[in-house]
């Protein structure tokens, strides 16, 4: 009897599913997408209805061959790829490639990899979803059009290798706009006044000045604060009003993708990329010993907070047993998803309450456990009773001044027994307990101390990964499956950098963003990008043809593209003008983009080749970085050496540049100070001029160079063994002398392994095979000299063709 074939994306997912589908099924993995648009050209026929030209991805030919072979003899074929757009696209492309009758091919959807879920999905398969596939295809083509048509413009106008992205460029713009807000921000001074008061009963408590003459207290400077302090010094303080009320804090819903990424950043300091990688492993399955591989969480790419009835029943039973009836609400807690959420999906939750975090901890890595515990606690807490606080607000009168004190007492912890939501920085929590004494209206209070405090308004903070994801989500930019990729791409392409967990745009990121905003206002418009996401959602729901969505986008985009080819500023040739003047010729200085980043250059180039490093101050103004002189003297021309910064950090350069181009590496000495690094000398001599060869470091690693540079520019590669630490300065001698010149013989290693050579190379080029007797007698020395040689053959008899 023939077997059925189940196809998934991941080998890990395949191993987990194989535990639940036994002898009647064969499980194969596609290892992700099998087809995509070509890498080296647009691959979209715009004139013929945006027809995509899909190709089998390099490296997937063998995978597809195995899948096709298995499909030919299969009774039925179940495409069990992920339940999102990307998974649907993989399923369609596999169906096209295996070329089997439609009646034989079935789509299988499941939200969790458990025995019950898998068996139910296979028992009730569905058809391939064309609308979902076309929504993915439309997104892929949109991204290709933007990336492949704008990027060449950036290569031509700015620098080769740059790229633009439909969503990621908007994310960079958000960061650039925030940076401009920070630079334009002007801090305003203000003061607060706190009174430390005491009643007949302990404890003493603090109250803050809230109103003056029934108006909100606004103290602008120290002089105003001193006037108020003098007034208050002799005034009586008494309780004017007391308000007591019960406040309930309700549990948050279970995680969706964006909230999981935000919380993992706040609590665990995981990047979005790391969070999704860990969640993927928990979803696809973890080996739990005797129980085998088990999927521990539901599908991790979702924007729905829906929970299945079975999961609700199970978690309610668990709460009542674990925490008692007091923590279990009378009815399940239901949460509302955002407007465009895919309600077919569930929220991110544990697949079963029997897999408590501590019970599976020994089977998980440290980071896997931390994320799983976060998901577990949030889900269970979402179905618990709210926390209850007794909150008291006391208003205290002192003449025309009104002070306010707030007390909060936790009466019932509820869901907070298990889970407390983290807050973004600069967001004050309301749940800290603050105790007040028993007070009555009319009580006279004793003033213990008045404390004035100076403050300054703060600029908006830079985004963290958590707050940027939150901003993207609130503005409708991107979707759950794209956030991690967006954040990863903008950092990899050096448009964005991080400092103490905060993201900020680089000079390159701001430059490219300004050019794109000027020339492609719609593409970089936040509202337009969110509207395009809505259009793709309509395609998935079958309410909009995918070709129409592309046509609506492409017509205005093409007009902007043609204008930009003519009007976009030529940064590569002319640079970006500044207000600075060249101190050598008086011409304006411009910002140019080089291999190692942006720099200031004279606009009178090539007549004047003056260049300067620059930086921006807190207000965004350009300031020239002054070269720091050192006590080092250039050994080639005698001019002082200065410290400069390049792609690989700080280095010493001759101040007589460009007449003298001498440079040196810098090292940190034992006192933490920078000093010139000395070239590492070797026993070799340059075969062109006879000067000693030294070891230098370039962009591709260490190499041998003539110490007589730049008069002699001879250089050589260093063999792999030397890169691992075997230096030419300490060759291992054989104990014999060269028969041709009498110099000592040493062990060397060439492309085919170790051999014996004259130490007087290159004047003497004598070499000798390592014979079996030599190998036996000198094995110890050979292994010490070449520790990286294979153990199974430390040396090998050979005839070297080149002395390396």
Coordinates of C-alpha atoms in Angstrom, one line a residue, residues 368-777:
X368 CA 14.9 29.2 24.9
X369 CA 13.7 28.7 28.5
X370 CA 13.6 32.5 29.2
X371 CA 11.4 33.1 26.1
X372 CA 9.2 30.1 26.8
X373 CA 8.7 31.1 30.4
X374 CA 7.7 34.6 29.2
X375 CA 5.1 33.2 26.8
X376 CA 3.8 30.7 29.4
X377 CA 3.4 33.3 32.1
X378 CA 1.7 35.9 29.9
X379 CA -0.8 33.3 28.5
X380 CA -1.8 31.8 31.9
X381 CA -2.0 35.3 33.4
X382 CA -4.3 36.5 30.6
X383 CA -7.0 34.2 32.0
X384 CA -6.7 35.2 35.7
X385 CA -8.6 37.7 37.8
X386 CA -7.5 41.3 37.8
X387 CA -5.3 42.8 40.6
X388 CA -7.1 45.0 43.1
X389 CA -5.6 48.2 44.6
X390 CA -6.9 50.5 47.3
X391 CA -6.0 53.9 46.0
X392 CA -6.2 57.1 48.1
X393 CA -5.7 60.7 46.9
X394 CA -5.3 63.3 49.6
X395 CA -5.5 67.1 48.8
X396 CA -3.7 69.3 51.4
X397 CA -4.3 73.1 51.6
X398 CA -1.6 75.6 52.7
X399 CA -3.0 79.1 52.0
X400 CA -3.4 79.5 48.3
X401 CA -1.3 76.5 47.6
X402 CA -2.7 73.0 47.1
X403 CA -0.6 69.9 47.5
X404 CA -1.5 66.4 46.5
X405 CA -0.4 63.0 47.9
X406 CA -1.3 59.6 46.4
X407 CA -1.3 56.3 48.2
X408 CA -1.7 52.9 46.7
X409 CA -2.1 49.5 48.5
X410 CA -2.3 46.2 46.8
X411 CA -5.3 44.2 48.2
X412 CA -5.3 41.3 45.8
X413 CA -2.5 40.4 43.4
X414 CA -4.6 38.4 40.9
X415 CA -2.7 37.9 37.6
X416 CA 0.3 39.8 39.0
X417 CA 1.0 36.7 41.1
X418 CA 2.4 35.3 37.9
X419 CA 3.2 38.1 35.5
X420 CA 3.9 41.9 35.5
X421 CA 4.2 43.7 32.2
X422 CA 7.4 45.6 31.6
X423 CA 7.3 49.3 30.7
X424 CA 9.3 51.2 28.1
X425 CA 11.9 53.6 29.5
X426 CA 10.5 57.1 30.5
X427 CA 7.1 55.5 31.2
X428 CA 6.2 55.7 34.9
X429 CA 4.4 52.7 36.4
X430 CA 1.3 53.2 38.5
X431 CA 1.5 50.0 40.5
X432 CA 4.1 50.7 43.1
X433 CA 2.8 50.6 46.6
X434 CA 2.9 54.0 48.4
X435 CA 1.6 54.0 51.9
X436 CA -0.2 56.9 53.6
X437 CA -1.1 57.3 57.3
X438 CA -4.7 57.2 58.4
X439 CA -6.0 60.7 57.7
X440 CA -9.2 62.7 58.3
X441 CA -10.5 65.8 56.6
X442 CA -9.4 68.8 58.7
X443 CA -6.3 67.1 60.2
X444 CA -3.5 69.6 60.8
X445 CA -0.2 68.4 59.4
X446 CA 3.3 69.2 60.6
X447 CA 5.7 70.4 57.9
X448 CA 9.0 68.6 58.2
X449 CA 10.8 69.8 55.0
X450 CA 10.2 71.6 51.8
X451 CA 12.3 70.4 48.8
X452 CA 12.6 72.4 45.6
X453 CA 14.0 70.6 42.6
X454 CA 15.1 71.8 39.2
X455 CA 14.1 69.9 36.1
X456 CA 14.5 70.3 32.4
X457 CA 12.1 69.1 29.7
X458 CA 13.5 66.1 27.9
X459 CA 13.7 65.5 24.1
X460 CA 11.8 62.5 22.7
X461 CA 13.9 59.4 23.3
X462 CA 15.6 57.5 20.5
X463 CA 13.8 54.3 19.6
X464 CA 14.7 51.0 21.0
X465 CA 13.8 47.8 19.0
X466 CA 10.8 47.5 21.2
X467 CA 9.5 51.1 20.7
X468 CA 10.3 51.1 17.0
X469 CA 8.3 47.9 16.5
X470 CA 5.5 49.5 18.5
X471 CA 5.6 52.6 16.3
X472 CA 5.6 50.5 13.1
X473 CA 2.6 48.5 14.3
X474 CA 0.6 51.5 15.4
X475 CA 1.2 53.2 12.1
X476 CA 0.2 50.0 10.1
X477 CA 3.7 49.6 8.5
X478 CA 4.8 46.1 7.8
X479 CA 3.2 42.9 9.3
X480 CA 4.1 40.5 12.1
X481 CA 6.4 38.4 9.8
X482 CA 8.4 41.4 8.6
X483 CA 9.4 43.3 11.8
X484 CA 12.5 41.3 12.6
X485 CA 13.7 41.4 9.0
X486 CA 13.2 45.2 8.8
X487 CA 15.2 45.8 11.9
X488 CA 17.9 43.4 10.8
X489 CA 18.2 44.9 7.3
X490 CA 18.5 48.5 8.2
X491 CA 21.3 47.7 10.6
X492 CA 23.2 45.4 8.3
X493 CA 23.2 48.0 5.5
X494 CA 24.7 50.5 8.0
X495 CA 21.7 52.9 7.7
X496 CA 21.1 52.5 11.4
X497 CA 23.4 51.9 14.4
X498 CA 22.9 51.2 18.1
X499 CA 24.3 52.9 21.2
X500 CA 23.3 51.5 24.6
X501 CA 20.3 49.7 23.1
X502 CA 19.1 52.9 21.4
X503 CA 18.8 53.1 17.6
X504 CA 19.9 56.1 15.6
X505 CA 20.4 56.8 11.9
X506 CA 23.9 57.0 10.6
X507 CA 25.1 59.8 8.4
X508 CA 24.7 57.5 5.4
X509 CA 21.1 56.6 6.6
X510 CA 20.2 60.3 6.8
X511 CA 21.8 61.2 3.5
X512 CA 20.0 58.4 1.6
X513 CA 16.7 59.1 3.4
X514 CA 16.8 62.8 2.6
X515 CA 17.4 62.0 -1.1
X516 CA 14.5 59.5 -1.2
X517 CA 12.1 61.8 0.6
X518 CA 12.8 64.5 -1.9
X519 CA 12.5 62.4 -5.0
X520 CA 10.1 59.7 -3.9
X521 CA 7.7 61.4 -1.5
X522 CA 5.0 58.7 -1.8
X523 CA 7.3 55.8 -1.3
X524 CA 8.7 57.4 1.9
X525 CA 5.3 58.5 3.1
X526 CA 4.3 56.7 6.3
X527 CA 0.6 56.9 5.5
X528 CA 1.1 55.7 1.9
X529 CA 3.0 52.7 3.1
X530 CA 0.3 51.8 5.6
X531 CA -2.3 52.2 2.8
X532 CA -0.3 49.7 0.7
X533 CA -0.4 47.2 3.6
X534 CA -4.2 47.6 3.6
X535 CA -4.3 47.0 -0.1
X536 CA -2.3 43.7 0.3
X537 CA -4.8 42.7 3.0
X538 CA -7.6 43.3 0.6
X539 CA -5.9 41.1 -2.0
X540 CA -5.6 38.3 0.6
X541 CA -9.3 38.7 1.5
X542 CA -10.3 38.4 -2.2
X543 CA -11.6 42.0 -2.4
X544 CA -8.9 43.4 -4.7
X545 CA -7.1 41.9 -7.7
X546 CA -3.4 41.7 -7.1
X547 CA -2.5 43.2 -10.6
X548 CA -4.7 46.3 -9.8
X549 CA -2.9 46.8 -6.5
X550 CA 0.4 46.8 -8.4
X551 CA -1.0 49.1 -11.2
X552 CA -2.2 51.6 -8.5
X553 CA 1.3 51.7 -7.1
X554 CA 3.4 51.7 -10.2
X555 CA 1.9 54.6 -12.2
X556 CA 2.9 57.4 -9.8
X557 CA 6.1 55.5 -8.9
X558 CA 7.2 55.5 -12.5
X559 CA 6.7 59.2 -12.8
X560 CA 8.8 59.9 -9.7
X561 CA 11.5 57.5 -11.1
X562 CA 11.9 59.3 -14.3
X563 CA 12.1 62.7 -12.6
X564 CA 14.6 61.4 -10.1
X565 CA 17.0 60.2 -12.8
X566 CA 17.3 63.8 -13.9
X567 CA 16.8 65.8 -10.6
X568 CA 18.3 63.7 -7.9
X569 CA 21.3 65.4 -6.3
X570 CA 24.7 64.0 -7.5
X571 CA 26.4 63.3 -4.1
X572 CA 29.0 61.1 -5.7
X573 CA 30.2 63.8 -8.1
X574 CA 29.4 67.2 -6.5
X575 CA 28.7 66.3 -2.9
X576 CA 26.3 67.9 -0.4
X577 CA 27.1 71.7 0.1
X578 CA 28.0 73.0 3.6
X579 CA 28.6 76.4 5.1
X580 CA 32.3 75.5 5.8
X581 CA 35.2 76.9 3.7
X582 CA 38.4 75.2 2.7
X583 CA 41.3 76.7 4.7
X584 CA 43.7 76.1 1.8
X585 CA 41.8 77.7 -1.1
X586 CA 38.7 79.3 0.3
X587 CA 36.3 77.2 -1.8
X588 CA 33.1 75.7 -0.1
X589 CA 33.5 72.4 1.5
X590 CA 31.1 69.6 0.6
X591 CA 30.1 66.3 2.1
X592 CA 31.1 63.3 0.1
X593 CA 30.7 59.6 0.6
X594 CA 33.8 57.4 0.4
X595 CA 34.6 53.8 1.0
X596 CA 34.9 54.4 4.7
X597 CA 32.0 56.7 5.2
X598 CA 31.3 60.4 4.8
X599 CA 33.9 63.1 4.9
X600 CA 34.4 66.8 4.0
X601 CA 36.1 67.6 0.7
X602 CA 37.0 70.8 -1.1
X603 CA 34.5 71.5 -3.9
X604 CA 37.5 72.7 -5.9
X605 CA 38.7 69.1 -6.4
X606 CA 40.9 68.1 -8.2
X607 CA 42.8 71.4 -8.1
X608 CA 42.5 71.3 -4.3
X609 CA 42.5 67.8 -2.6
X610 CA 41.9 69.0 1.0
X611 CA 39.7 66.6 3.0
X612 CA 38.6 66.6 6.6
X613 CA 36.8 64.2 9.0
X614 CA 33.7 65.7 10.6
X615 CA 31.0 65.0 13.2
X616 CA 27.7 66.5 14.1
X617 CA 27.0 68.0 17.5
X618 CA 23.8 67.5 19.5
X619 CA 22.0 70.1 17.3
X620 CA 23.1 68.4 14.1
X621 CA 25.6 71.1 13.1
X622 CA 28.8 70.0 11.4
X623 CA 32.1 70.4 13.2
X624 CA 35.5 69.5 11.8
X625 CA 37.3 66.8 13.7
X626 CA 40.8 68.2 14.5
X627 CA 43.7 65.9 13.9
X628 CA 45.5 65.1 17.1
X629 CA 49.2 65.5 16.9
X630 CA 51.6 62.9 18.5
X631 CA 55.2 62.8 19.4
X632 CA 55.8 60.2 16.7
X633 CA 57.8 61.4 13.7
X634 CA 57.4 60.0 10.2
X635 CA 60.5 57.9 9.5
X636 CA 60.1 58.6 5.7
X637 CA 59.9 62.4 5.7
X638 CA 60.4 63.6 9.3
X639 CA 57.0 65.3 9.6
X640 CA 54.9 64.8 12.8
X641 CA 52.4 61.9 12.8
X642 CA 48.8 62.6 13.6
X643 CA 45.9 60.3 14.7
X644 CA 43.2 59.7 12.2
X645 CA 40.2 57.4 12.1
X646 CA 39.5 55.0 9.3
X647 CA 37.2 52.1 8.6
X648 CA 39.2 49.8 10.9
X649 CA 39.6 52.4 13.7
X650 CA 42.3 54.8 14.7
X651 CA 45.7 54.8 13.0
X652 CA 48.8 57.1 12.7
X653 CA 49.2 59.0 9.5
X654 CA 51.9 61.4 8.3
X655 CA 50.7 65.1 8.6
X656 CA 52.4 65.7 5.3
X657 CA 49.7 63.8 3.4
X658 CA 49.2 63.6 0.4
X659 CA 52.9 64.2 -0.3
X660 CA 53.8 61.5 2.2
X661 CA 51.3 58.6 2.6
X662 CA 53.1 56.8 5.4
X663 CA 50.7 55.2 8.0
X664 CA 51.0 53.0 11.0
X665 CA 48.7 50.9 13.1
X666 CA 48.0 51.9 16.7
X667 CA 47.8 49.8 19.8
X668 CA 46.6 50.4 23.3
X669 CA 49.6 50.1 25.7
X670 CA 49.5 48.9 29.3
X671 CA 48.5 52.4 30.5
X672 CA 45.5 52.5 28.2
X673 CA 47.1 55.0 25.8
X674 CA 47.4 54.8 22.0
X675 CA 50.8 54.2 20.6
X676 CA 52.2 53.2 17.2
X677 CA 52.3 49.5 16.5
X678 CA 55.6 48.3 15.3
X679 CA 55.8 46.0 12.2
X680 CA 56.6 42.4 13.0
X681 CA 59.9 41.6 11.5
X682 CA 60.7 38.2 9.8
X683 CA 63.9 36.4 8.8
X684 CA 62.9 36.7 5.2
X685 CA 64.5 39.2 2.8
X686 CA 62.8 40.9 -0.1
X687 CA 63.8 39.1 -3.3
X688 CA 63.5 42.4 -5.2
X689 CA 65.6 44.8 -3.0
X690 CA 67.0 42.7 -0.2
X691 CA 65.4 44.6 2.6
X692 CA 63.8 42.7 5.5
X693 CA 60.2 41.6 5.1
X694 CA 57.6 42.6 7.8
X695 CA 54.2 41.4 8.7
X696 CA 51.4 44.0 8.0
X697 CA 47.6 43.9 8.3
X698 CA 45.3 44.9 5.4
X699 CA 41.6 44.7 4.8
X700 CA 41.9 40.9 4.0
X701 CA 44.2 40.1 7.0
X702 CA 47.9 39.7 7.5
X703 CA 50.4 39.7 4.7
X704 CA 54.2 40.1 4.1
X705 CA 55.4 43.4 2.8
X706 CA 58.8 44.9 2.1
X707 CA 60.0 47.2 4.9
X708 CA 61.4 49.5 2.1
X709 CA 57.8 50.5 1.2
X710 CA 56.9 52.7 -0.7
X711 CA 60.2 52.6 -2.7
X712 CA 59.7 48.8 -3.0
X713 CA 56.0 47.6 -3.1
X714 CA 56.8 43.9 -3.0
X715 CA 54.3 41.9 -0.9
X716 CA 53.3 38.2 -0.4
X717 CA 50.5 36.2 1.1
X718 CA 51.0 34.5 4.4
X719 CA 50.1 30.8 4.5
X720 CA 47.1 29.6 6.5
X721 CA 49.3 28.1 9.2
X722 CA 51.0 31.4 9.8
X723 CA 47.7 33.1 10.1
X724 CA 46.8 30.7 12.9
X725 CA 49.9 31.7 14.8
X726 CA 53.0 30.0 13.3
X727 CA 55.3 32.9 12.6
X728 CA 58.2 33.1 10.1
X729 CA 60.4 34.5 12.9
X730 CA 60.6 31.0 14.6
X731 CA 61.2 28.3 12.0
X732 CA 61.8 24.8 13.3
X733 CA 65.3 23.6 12.3
X734 CA 65.9 20.0 11.1
X735 CA 69.4 19.9 12.6
X736 CA 71.0 19.6 9.1
X737 CA 72.5 22.1 6.7
X738 CA 71.7 22.9 3.1
X739 CA 73.9 20.9 0.7
X740 CA 74.0 23.9 -1.7
X741 CA 74.9 26.9 0.5
X742 CA 75.4 25.5 4.0
X743 CA 72.6 27.4 5.7
X744 CA 70.4 25.6 8.2
X745 CA 67.5 23.5 6.8
X746 CA 64.0 24.2 8.3
X747 CA 60.5 22.8 8.0
X748 CA 58.1 24.7 5.8
X749 CA 54.5 24.1 4.7
X750 CA 53.3 24.6 1.2
X751 CA 50.0 24.1 -0.6
X752 CA 50.5 20.3 -0.5
X753 CA 51.7 20.0 3.1
X754 CA 55.1 20.2 5.0
X755 CA 58.5 20.0 3.4
X756 CA 62.1 20.8 4.1
X757 CA 63.7 24.0 2.7
X758 CA 66.8 26.2 3.0
X759 CA 66.5 29.0 5.5
X760 CA 68.4 31.2 3.1
X761 CA 65.4 31.4 0.8
X762 CA 65.0 33.2 -1.7
X763 CA 68.7 33.4 -2.4
X764 CA 68.8 29.6 -2.1
X765 CA 65.8 27.7 -3.3
X766 CA 66.8 24.2 -2.2
X767 CA 63.9 22.0 -1.1
X768 CA 63.6 18.4 -0.1
X769 CA 60.8 15.8 0.3
X770 CA 60.0 14.6 3.7
X771 CA 60.8 10.8 3.4
X772 CA 59.2 8.2 5.7
X773 CA 62.5 7.9 7.7
X774 CA 62.5 11.7 8.1
X775 CA 58.8 11.6 9.1
X776 CA 59.5 8.9 11.8
X777 CA 62.6 10.6 13.2

